[in-house]
């Protein structure tokens, strides 16, 4: 069974920085695109940033220039470095990954349990 576990959330002041980490575990053939989504209270879940297995990145307009996504394929991890944080960045942040299964080569989307980021003074 494949699992994603996020860490690094917490309370930070406006203008501050935070780094989220997500570790993938379990057995799978390949770890494909990975990404971070967020969901603020009363809002829909939205894509924050994504990175392909080859390192191509994509960002939501609202975080461009402030957030950086990266991954370590050897460690099966993805990171989100967040800087110049704003109160509107407050949300539960979810890690997401596309994996190819070992047994039947299916493509599955896997989600982490989420980590809360609160930006407040």
CSV table of N, CA and C in Angstrom, one decimal:
chain,number,residue,atom,x,y,z
A,1,UNK,N,0.8,-1.2,0.0
A,1,UNK,CA,0.0,0.0,0.0
A,1,UNK,C,0.9,1.2,0.0
A,2,UNK,N,0.5,2.2,-0.8
A,2,UNK,CA,1.3,3.4,-1.0
A,2,UNK,C,0.8,4.5,0.0
A,3,UNK,N,1.7,5.1,0.7
A,3,UNK,CA,1.3,6.2,1.6
A,3,UNK,C,2.1,7.4,1.3
A,4,UNK,N,1.5,8.6,1.5
A,4,UNK,CA,2.2,9.9,1.5
A,4,UNK,C,2.0,10.5,2.9
A,5,UNK,N,3.1,10.9,3.5
A,5,UNK,CA,3.1,11.6,4.8
A,5,UNK,C,3.7,12.9,4.7
A,6,UNK,N,2.9,14.0,5.0
A,6,UNK,CA,3.4,15.3,5.0
A,6,UNK,C,3.9,15.7,6.4
A,7,UNK,N,4.8,16.7,6.4
A,7,UNK,CA,5.3,17.3,7.6
A,7,UNK,C,5.7,18.7,7.4
A,8,UNK,N,5.9,19.5,8.4
A,8,UNK,CA,6.4,20.9,8.3
A,8,UNK,C,5.4,22.0,8.4
A,9,UNK,N,4.1,21.6,8.6
A,9,UNK,CA,3.1,22.7,8.7
A,9,UNK,C,3.3,23.4,10.1
A,10,UNK,N,2.5,24.5,10.3
A,10,UNK,CA,2.5,25.1,11.6
A,10,UNK,C,2.1,26.6,11.4
A,11,UNK,N,2.4,27.3,12.5
A,11,UNK,CA,2.0,28.7,12.6
A,11,UNK,C,3.2,29.6,12.2
A,12,UNK,N,3.0,30.5,11.3
A,12,UNK,CA,4.1,31.4,10.9
A,12,UNK,C,3.5,32.8,10.7
A,13,UNK,N,4.3,33.8,11.0
A,13,UNK,CA,3.9,35.2,10.8
A,13,UNK,C,3.9,35.6,9.3
A,14,UNK,N,3.0,36.6,9.0
A,14,UNK,CA,3.1,37.1,7.6
A,14,UNK,C,4.5,37.5,7.2
A,15,UNK,N,4.9,37.2,6.0
A,15,UNK,CA,6.2,37.5,5.6
A,15,UNK,C,7.2,36.4,5.9
A,16,UNK,N,6.8,35.4,6.7
A,16,UNK,CA,7.7,34.4,7.1
A,16,UNK,C,7.8,33.3,6.1
A,17,UNK,N,8.6,32.2,6.4
A,17,UNK,CA,8.8,31.1,5.5
A,17,UNK,C,8.6,29.8,6.3
A,18,UNK,N,8.3,28.8,5.4
A,18,UNK,CA,8.0,27.5,6.0
A,18,UNK,C,8.3,26.5,4.9
A,19,UNK,N,8.8,25.3,5.3
A,19,UNK,CA,9.1,24.2,4.3
A,19,UNK,C,8.3,23.0,4.6
A,20,UNK,N,7.5,22.6,3.6
A,20,UNK,CA,6.7,21.3,3.8
A,20,UNK,C,7.5,20.2,3.1
A,21,UNK,N,7.4,19.0,3.7
A,21,UNK,CA,8.0,17.8,3.2
A,21,UNK,C,6.9,16.8,3.0
A,22,UNK,N,7.1,15.9,2.0
A,22,UNK,CA,6.2,14.8,1.8
A,22,UNK,C,7.0,13.6,1.5
A,23,UNK,N,6.8,12.5,2.2
A,23,UNK,CA,7.5,11.2,2.0
A,23,UNK,C,6.6,10.2,1.4
A,24,UNK,N,7.0,9.5,0.4
A,24,UNK,CA,6.2,8.4,-0.2
A,24,UNK,C,6.8,7.1,0.3
A,25,UNK,N,6.0,6.2,0.7
A,25,UNK,CA,6.4,4.9,1.1
A,25,UNK,C,5.5,3.8,0.5
A,26,UNK,N,6.0,2.6,0.5
A,26,UNK,CA,5.3,1.5,0.0
A,26,UNK,C,5.9,0.9,-1.3
A,27,UNK,N,5.2,0.0,-1.9
A,27,UNK,CA,5.8,-0.6,-3.1
A,27,UNK,C,5.1,-0.1,-4.4
A,28,UNK,N,5.8,0.4,-5.3
A,28,UNK,CA,5.2,0.8,-6.6
A,28,UNK,C,6.3,0.8,-7.6
A,29,UNK,N,5.9,0.8,-8.9
A,29,UNK,CA,6.8,0.7,-10.0
A,29,UNK,C,7.5,2.0,-10.2
A,30,UNK,N,6.7,3.1,-10.2
A,30,UNK,CA,7.3,4.4,-10.4
A,30,UNK,C,6.5,5.5,-9.7
A,31,UNK,N,7.2,6.5,-9.4
A,31,UNK,CA,6.6,7.7,-8.8
A,31,UNK,C,6.6,8.8,-9.8
A,32,UNK,N,5.4,9.2,-10.3
A,32,UNK,CA,5.3,10.1,-11.4
A,32,UNK,C,5.2,11.5,-10.9
A,33,UNK,N,4.3,12.3,-11.5
A,33,UNK,CA,4.2,13.7,-11.1
A,33,UNK,C,3.8,13.8,-9.6
A,34,UNK,N,4.3,14.8,-8.9
A,34,UNK,CA,3.9,15.0,-7.6
A,34,UNK,C,3.5,16.4,-7.4
A,35,UNK,N,2.7,16.7,-6.4
A,35,UNK,CA,2.3,18.1,-6.3
A,35,UNK,C,1.8,18.4,-4.9
A,36,UNK,N,1.5,19.7,-4.7
A,36,UNK,CA,0.9,20.2,-3.5
A,36,UNK,C,-0.4,20.9,-3.8
A,37,UNK,N,-1.4,20.6,-3.1
A,37,UNK,CA,-2.7,21.2,-3.2
A,37,UNK,C,-3.0,21.8,-1.8
A,38,UNK,N,-3.9,22.8,-1.8
A,38,UNK,CA,-4.4,23.3,-0.5
A,38,UNK,C,-5.9,23.6,-0.5
A,39,UNK,N,-6.4,23.5,0.7
A,39,UNK,CA,-7.8,23.8,0.9
A,39,UNK,C,-8.0,24.7,2.1
A,40,UNK,N,-8.5,25.9,1.8
A,40,UNK,CA,-8.8,26.8,2.9
A,40,UNK,C,-10.3,26.6,3.3
A,41,UNK,N,-10.6,27.0,4.5
A,41,UNK,CA,-12.0,26.8,5.0
A,41,UNK,C,-13.0,27.4,4.1
A,42,UNK,N,-14.0,26.6,3.7
A,42,UNK,CA,-15.1,27.1,2.9
A,42,UNK,C,-14.7,27.2,1.4
A,43,UNK,N,-13.5,26.8,1.0
A,43,UNK,CA,-13.1,26.9,-0.4
A,43,UNK,C,-12.8,25.5,-0.9
A,44,UNK,N,-12.7,25.4,-2.2
A,44,UNK,CA,-12.4,24.1,-2.9
A,44,UNK,C,-10.9,23.9,-2.8
A,45,UNK,N,-10.5,22.6,-2.9
A,45,UNK,CA,-9.1,22.3,-3.0
A,45,UNK,C,-8.5,22.8,-4.3
A,46,UNK,N,-7.3,23.4,-4.2
A,46,UNK,CA,-6.7,24.0,-5.4
A,46,UNK,C,-5.2,23.5,-5.6
A,47,UNK,N,-4.8,23.5,-6.8
A,47,UNK,CA,-3.4,23.1,-7.0
A,47,UNK,C,-2.5,24.3,-6.6
A,48,UNK,N,-1.5,24.0,-5.9
A,48,UNK,CA,-0.5,25.1,-5.5
A,48,UNK,C,0.7,25.0,-6.4
A,49,UNK,N,1.3,23.7,-6.5
A,49,UNK,CA,2.5,23.5,-7.4
A,49,UNK,C,2.6,22.1,-7.7
A,50,UNK,N,3.2,21.8,-8.8
A,50,UNK,CA,3.4,20.4,-9.3
A,50,UNK,C,4.8,20.3,-9.9
A,51,UNK,N,5.3,19.0,-9.9
A,51,UNK,CA,6.6,18.8,-10.5
A,51,UNK,C,6.5,17.4,-11.1
A,52,UNK,N,7.0,17.3,-12.3
A,52,UNK,CA,7.1,16.1,-13.0
A,52,UNK,C,8.2,15.2,-12.5
A,53,UNK,N,8.3,14.0,-13.0
A,53,UNK,CA,9.4,13.1,-12.6
A,53,UNK,C,10.7,13.6,-13.1
A,54,UNK,N,10.6,14.4,-14.2
A,54,UNK,CA,11.8,15.0,-14.7
A,54,UNK,C,12.2,16.3,-14.2
A,55,UNK,N,11.4,16.9,-13.3
A,55,UNK,CA,11.7,18.1,-12.7
A,55,UNK,C,11.0,19.4,-13.3
A,56,UNK,N,10.1,19.2,-14.2
A,56,UNK,CA,9.4,20.3,-14.8
A,56,UNK,C,8.3,20.8,-13.8
A,57,UNK,N,8.3,22.1,-13.5
A,57,UNK,CA,7.4,22.6,-12.5
A,57,UNK,C,6.3,23.5,-13.0
A,58,UNK,N,5.3,23.6,-12.2
A,58,UNK,CA,4.1,24.4,-12.5
A,58,UNK,C,3.6,25.0,-11.2
A,59,UNK,N,3.2,26.3,-11.3
A,59,UNK,CA,2.7,26.9,-10.1
A,59,UNK,C,1.4,27.6,-10.3
A,60,UNK,N,0.6,27.7,-9.2
A,60,UNK,CA,-0.6,28.6,-9.3
A,60,UNK,C,-0.1,30.0,-9.3
A,61,UNK,N,-0.8,30.9,-10.0
A,61,UNK,CA,-0.4,32.3,-10.2
A,61,UNK,C,-0.2,33.0,-8.8
A,62,UNK,N,-1.0,32.6,-7.9
A,62,UNK,CA,-1.0,33.2,-6.5
A,62,UNK,C,0.3,32.9,-5.7
A,63,UNK,N,1.0,31.9,-6.1
A,63,UNK,CA,2.2,31.6,-5.4
A,63,UNK,C,3.5,31.8,-6.2
A,64,UNK,N,3.4,32.1,-7.5
A,64,UNK,CA,4.6,32.2,-8.3
A,64,UNK,C,5.5,33.3,-7.7
A,65,UNK,N,6.8,32.9,-7.7
A,65,UNK,CA,7.8,33.8,-7.1
A,65,UNK,C,8.0,33.7,-5.6
A,66,UNK,N,7.0,33.1,-5.0
A,66,UNK,CA,7.1,32.9,-3.5
A,66,UNK,C,7.3,31.5,-3.1
A,67,UNK,N,6.8,30.5,-3.8
A,67,UNK,CA,6.9,29.1,-3.4
A,67,UNK,C,7.8,28.4,-4.4
A,68,UNK,N,8.5,27.4,-4.0
A,68,UNK,CA,9.3,26.6,-4.8
A,68,UNK,C,9.1,25.1,-4.5
A,69,UNK,N,8.7,24.4,-5.5
A,69,UNK,CA,8.6,22.9,-5.4
A,69,UNK,C,9.8,22.2,-5.8
A,70,UNK,N,10.2,21.1,-5.1
A,70,UNK,CA,11.4,20.4,-5.6
A,70,UNK,C,11.1,18.9,-5.1
A,71,UNK,N,11.9,18.0,-5.7
A,71,UNK,CA,11.8,16.6,-5.3
A,71,UNK,C,13.1,15.9,-5.3
A,72,UNK,N,13.2,14.9,-4.5
A,72,UNK,CA,14.4,14.0,-4.4
A,72,UNK,C,13.9,12.6,-4.8
A,73,UNK,N,14.1,12.2,-6.0
A,73,UNK,CA,13.6,10.9,-6.4
A,73,UNK,C,14.2,9.7,-5.7
A,74,UNK,N,15.5,9.9,-5.3
A,74,UNK,CA,16.1,8.8,-4.6
A,74,UNK,C,15.5,8.6,-3.2
A,75,UNK,N,15.1,9.7,-2.6
A,75,UNK,CA,14.5,9.6,-1.3
A,75,UNK,C,12.9,9.5,-1.3
A,76,UNK,N,12.4,9.6,-2.5
A,76,UNK,CA,10.9,9.5,-2.8
A,76,UNK,C,10.2,10.6,-2.0
A,77,UNK,N,10.8,11.8,-2.1
A,77,UNK,CA,10.2,12.9,-1.4
A,77,UNK,C,10.0,14.1,-2.3
A,78,UNK,N,9.0,15.0,-1.9
A,78,UNK,CA,8.7,16.2,-2.5
A,78,UNK,C,8.6,17.3,-1.5
A,79,UNK,N,9.1,18.5,-1.8
A,79,UNK,CA,9.2,19.6,-0.9
A,79,UNK,C,8.4,20.8,-1.4
A,80,UNK,N,8.0,21.6,-0.5
A,80,UNK,CA,7.4,22.9,-0.9
A,80,UNK,C,8.0,24.0,0.0
A,81,UNK,N,8.9,24.8,-0.6
A,81,UNK,CA,9.5,25.9,0.2
A,81,UNK,C,8.6,27.1,0.0
A,82,UNK,N,8.1,27.6,1.1
A,82,UNK,CA,7.1,28.8,1.0
A,82,UNK,C,7.8,30.0,1.7
A,83,UNK,N,7.8,31.1,0.9
A,83,UNK,CA,8.4,32.3,1.5
A,83,UNK,C,7.4,33.4,1.3
A,84,UNK,N,7.6,34.5,1.9
A,84,UNK,CA,6.8,35.7,1.9
A,84,UNK,C,5.3,35.3,2.1
A,85,UNK,N,5.1,34.5,3.1
A,85,UNK,CA,3.8,34.0,3.3
A,85,UNK,C,2.8,35.1,3.7
A,86,UNK,N,1.5,34.9,3.2
A,86,UNK,CA,0.5,35.8,3.4
A,86,UNK,C,-0.7,35.1,4.2
A,87,UNK,N,-1.5,35.9,4.9
A,87,UNK,CA,-2.6,35.3,5.6
A,87,UNK,C,-3.5,34.4,4.7
A,88,UNK,N,-3.6,34.8,3.4
A,88,UNK,CA,-4.5,34.1,2.5
A,88,UNK,C,-3.8,32.7,2.1
A,89,UNK,N,-2.6,32.5,2.5
A,89,UNK,CA,-2.0,31.2,2.3
A,89,UNK,C,-2.4,30.2,3.3
A,90,UNK,N,-3.1,30.6,4.3
A,90,UNK,CA,-3.6,29.7,5.4
A,90,UNK,C,-4.5,28.7,4.8
A,91,UNK,N,-4.2,27.4,5.0
A,91,UNK,CA,-5.0,26.3,4.5
A,91,UNK,C,-4.4,25.0,5.0
A,92,UNK,N,-5.1,23.9,4.7
A,92,UNK,CA,-4.5,22.6,4.9
A,92,UNK,C,-3.9,22.2,3.5
A,93,UNK,N,-2.6,21.9,3.6
A,93,UNK,CA,-1.8,21.5,2.4
A,93,UNK,C,-1.7,20.0,2.3
A,94,UNK,N,-2.0,19.6,1.1
A,94,UNK,CA,-2.0,18.1,0.8
A,94,UNK,C,-1.0,17.8,-0.2
A,95,UNK,N,-0.3,16.7,0.0
A,95,UNK,CA,0.7,16.2,-0.9
A,95,UNK,C,-0.1,15.2,-1.9
A,96,UNK,N,0.3,15.2,-3.1
A,96,UNK,CA,-0.4,14.3,-4.1
A,96,UNK,C,0.7,13.7,-5.0
A,97,UNK,N,0.5,12.4,-5.4
A,97,UNK,CA,1.4,11.8,-6.3
A,97,UNK,C,0.7,10.8,-7.2
A,98,UNK,N,1.2,10.7,-8.4
A,98,UNK,CA,0.7,9.7,-9.3
A,98,UNK,C,1.7,8.6,-9.3
A,99,UNK,N,1.2,7.4,-9.1
A,99,UNK,CA,2.1,6.2,-9.0
A,99,UNK,C,1.7,5.2,-10.0
A,100,UNK,N,2.6,4.4,-10.4
A,100,UNK,CA,2.3,3.2,-11.3
A,100,UNK,C,2.4,2.0,-10.4
A,101,UNK,N,1.4,1.2,-10.4
A,101,UNK,CA,1.4,0.0,-9.5
A,101,UNK,C,2.4,-1.1,-10.0
A,102,UNK,N,2.8,-1.9,-9.1
A,102,UNK,CA,3.8,-2.9,-9.4
A,102,UNK,C,3.1,-4.1,-10.1
A,103,UNK,N,1.9,-4.5,-9.7
A,103,UNK,CA,1.3,-5.7,-10.1
A,103,UNK,C,0.7,-5.6,-11.5
A,104,UNK,N,-0.1,-4.6,-11.7
A,104,UNK,CA,-0.8,-4.5,-12.9
A,104,UNK,C,-0.6,-3.2,-13.7
A,105,UNK,N,0.4,-2.4,-13.3
A,105,UNK,CA,0.8,-1.2,-14.0
A,105,UNK,C,-0.3,-0.2,-14.2
A,106,UNK,N,-1.2,-0.1,-13.2
A,106,UNK,CA,-2.2,0.9,-13.2
A,106,UNK,C,-1.6,2.2,-12.7
A,107,UNK,N,-2.3,3.3,-13.1
A,107,UNK,CA,-1.9,4.7,-12.7
A,107,UNK,C,-2.9,5.1,-11.6
A,108,UNK,N,-2.3,5.4,-10.4
A,108,UNK,CA,-3.2,5.8,-9.3
A,108,UNK,C,-2.8,7.1,-8.7
A,109,UNK,N,-3.8,7.9,-8.3
A,109,UNK,CA,-3.5,9.1,-7.6
A,109,UNK,C,-3.6,8.8,-6.1
A,110,UNK,N,-2.5,9.3,-5.4
A,110,UNK,CA,-2.5,9.0,-3.9
A,110,UNK,C,-2.4,10.4,-3.2
A,111,UNK,N,-3.1,10.5,-2.1
A,111,UNK,CA,-3.1,11.7,-1.3
A,111,UNK,C,-2.6,11.5,0.1
A,112,UNK,N,-1.9,12.5,0.6
A,112,UNK,CA,-1.5,12.5,2.0
A,112,UNK,C,-2.7,13.0,2.9
A,113,UNK,N,-2.4,13.0,4.2
A,113,UNK,CA,-3.5,13.3,5.1
A,113,UNK,C,-3.7,14.8,5.3
A,114,UNK,N,-2.7,15.6,4.9
A,114,UNK,CA,-2.8,17.0,5.0
A,114,UNK,C,-2.0,17.6,6.2
A,115,UNK,N,-1.5,18.8,6.0
A,115,UNK,CA,-0.8,19.5,7.1
A,115,UNK,C,-1.3,20.9,7.1
A,116,UNK,N,-1.6,21.4,8.3
A,116,UNK,CA,-2.1,22.8,8.4
A,116,UNK,C,-1.1,23.8,8.4
A,117,UNK,N,-1.2,24.8,7.6
A,117,UNK,CA,-0.4,26.0,7.6
A,117,UNK,C,-1.2,27.2,8.0
A,118,UNK,N,-0.8,27.9,9.0
A,118,UNK,CA,-1.6,29.1,9.5
A,118,UNK,C,-0.6,30.3,9.4
A,119,UNK,N,-1.0,31.3,8.7
A,119,UNK,CA,-0.2,32.5,8.6
A,119,UNK,C,-1.0,33.6,9.3
A,120,UNK,N,-0.4,34.0,10.4
A,120,UNK,CA,-1.1,35.0,11.3
A,120,UNK,C,-0.1,35.6,12.2
A,121,UNK,N,-0.4,36.9,12.5
A,121,UNK,CA,0.4,37.6,13.5
A,121,UNK,C,-0.2,37.5,14.9
